[in-house]
Amino acid sequence: MNILDQYITTAPSAQNAVNIFEHAWSASFIHPYEHLEAGTIPCFTDARVAWAAEKLGGFTNKTILELGPLESAQSYLLEKQGAARIVAIEANTISYLKCLLVKELYNIKGLELLCGDFVSYLKETQDQYDVAFASGVLYHMKRPVELLYLLSQVSDRLFIWTHYYDEALIHPREHLRERFQGSGEAEFAGFKHTLYRQEYQTTLNWEGFCGGSAPFSYWLSRSDIIACLEYFGFDQLEISFETTDDHHGGPSFAIAATRTPNSIRPSSYSATVLEYTIAEHLLAKEAHEPEIIQPEIRQPETENIVSVQIEAMQQLLNEQQTYIIHLEQVVQNKERHIRELKKHVERLENGRIMRLMKALRRNQ
């Protein structure tokens, strides 16, 4: 690919910017950009945001921590609900750049986008938020209960939308059933639960992939999610947006969780208690995950001179071959142009002859 292929030669437009991530969008846009060609999911009209605001005491002038904003459609809606400050953390670099684009298009002034892993952030931060907003992230986690614990340390109000594991609902659907590869018992911070291993499989090949940072994740059951929130002190739970067999991704639900002043707060845990204990057979699978191999950085002083010369010659030959192909295309275009000119001249001559013949007939 030539670097010049990355240049745009038309007048500036929002579509030009959106096309940087062509075929990688999930969301369809709304006014004033409803004409843009992007995704098909109506994320900018997501009713879950307004519902969360209603159940969690409103978002006006609130600080909100948003995990995995994807394309910042919900960030846009959070600001429309009056949020004063939205800190959104995205680890997928393509999604992060799409969020920046959406922030620019819709002028989301209160949005602060951070590029990185939100689990690492939650382990280090001392910040507190009025609301933690985690839509579509829990079922992408390798350590899901740890995430719920970490969220309980930064806010007393949580919004969670997530898929969950239910064998009776998943097993009859082949495209879901084949993604689950075993289950096992686990424990974190004293909370015992069951993990169900889900594998992304071929969806990892889509440039618009919006899953986790590993080839797999662990799902929780619906009852374990509810029990876990209660375990960490959230004593008021509102549940809505239930789906069972009518969502392509599997059963799902939304929870607005509030921890009131009178509820029991999670106590401080020792480092040992905060270690995630997972069934050995699940850990064995994790140990055999293919490693992501980073390209080796070659130091110039250690390069083999002969191999460098061969590579340079090969590059020169490739450039010459490219130039020859270019010349052949030029010649072919010129030959085609000449043929078209000849046909045009023939048509003109035929037309002229026909007009002369008609004139002669009229004069006879």
PDB file of C-alpha atoms in Angstrom, residues 91-93 117 137 139-143 209-218:
ATOM      1  CA  ALA A  91      -8.929  -0.577  25.491  1.00  0.00           C
ATOM      2  CA  ASN A  92      -9.757  -1.365  21.852  1.00  0.00           C
ATOM      3  CA  THR A  93      -7.681   1.196  19.956  1.00  0.00           C
ATOM      4  CA  ASP A 117      -7.458  -1.179  30.291  1.00  0.00           C
ATOM      5  CA  VAL A 137     -18.573  -5.351  29.318  1.00  0.00           C
ATOM      6  CA  TYR A 139     -19.554 -10.863  29.830  1.00  0.00           C
ATOM      7  CA  HIS A 140     -16.290  -9.936  28.074  1.00  0.00           C
ATOM      8  CA  MET A 141     -14.228 -10.318  31.251  1.00  0.00           C
ATOM      9  CA  LYS A 142     -11.769 -13.050  32.167  1.00  0.00           C
ATOM     10  CA  ARG A 143     -12.336 -12.228  35.841  1.00  0.00           C
ATOM     11  CA  PHE A 209     -14.838  -6.622  16.894  1.00  0.00           C
ATOM     12  CA  CYS A 210     -16.194  -5.291  20.181  1.00  0.00           C
ATOM     13  CA  GLY A 211     -15.304  -8.016  22.671  1.00  0.00           C
ATOM     14  CA  GLY A 212     -12.649  -8.459  25.331  1.00  0.00           C
ATOM     15  CA  SER A 213      -8.861  -8.446  25.117  1.00  0.00           C
ATOM     16  CA  ALA A 214      -8.455 -12.237  25.102  1.00  0.00           C
ATOM     17  CA  PRO A 215      -9.716 -15.043  22.810  1.00  0.00           C
ATOM     18  CA  PHE A 216     -12.203 -16.024  25.516  1.00  0.00           C
ATOM     19  CA  SER A 217     -14.188 -14.683  28.446  1.00  0.00           C
ATOM     20  CA  TYR A 218     -16.157 -16.110  31.353  1.00  0.00           C
TER      21      TYR A 218
END
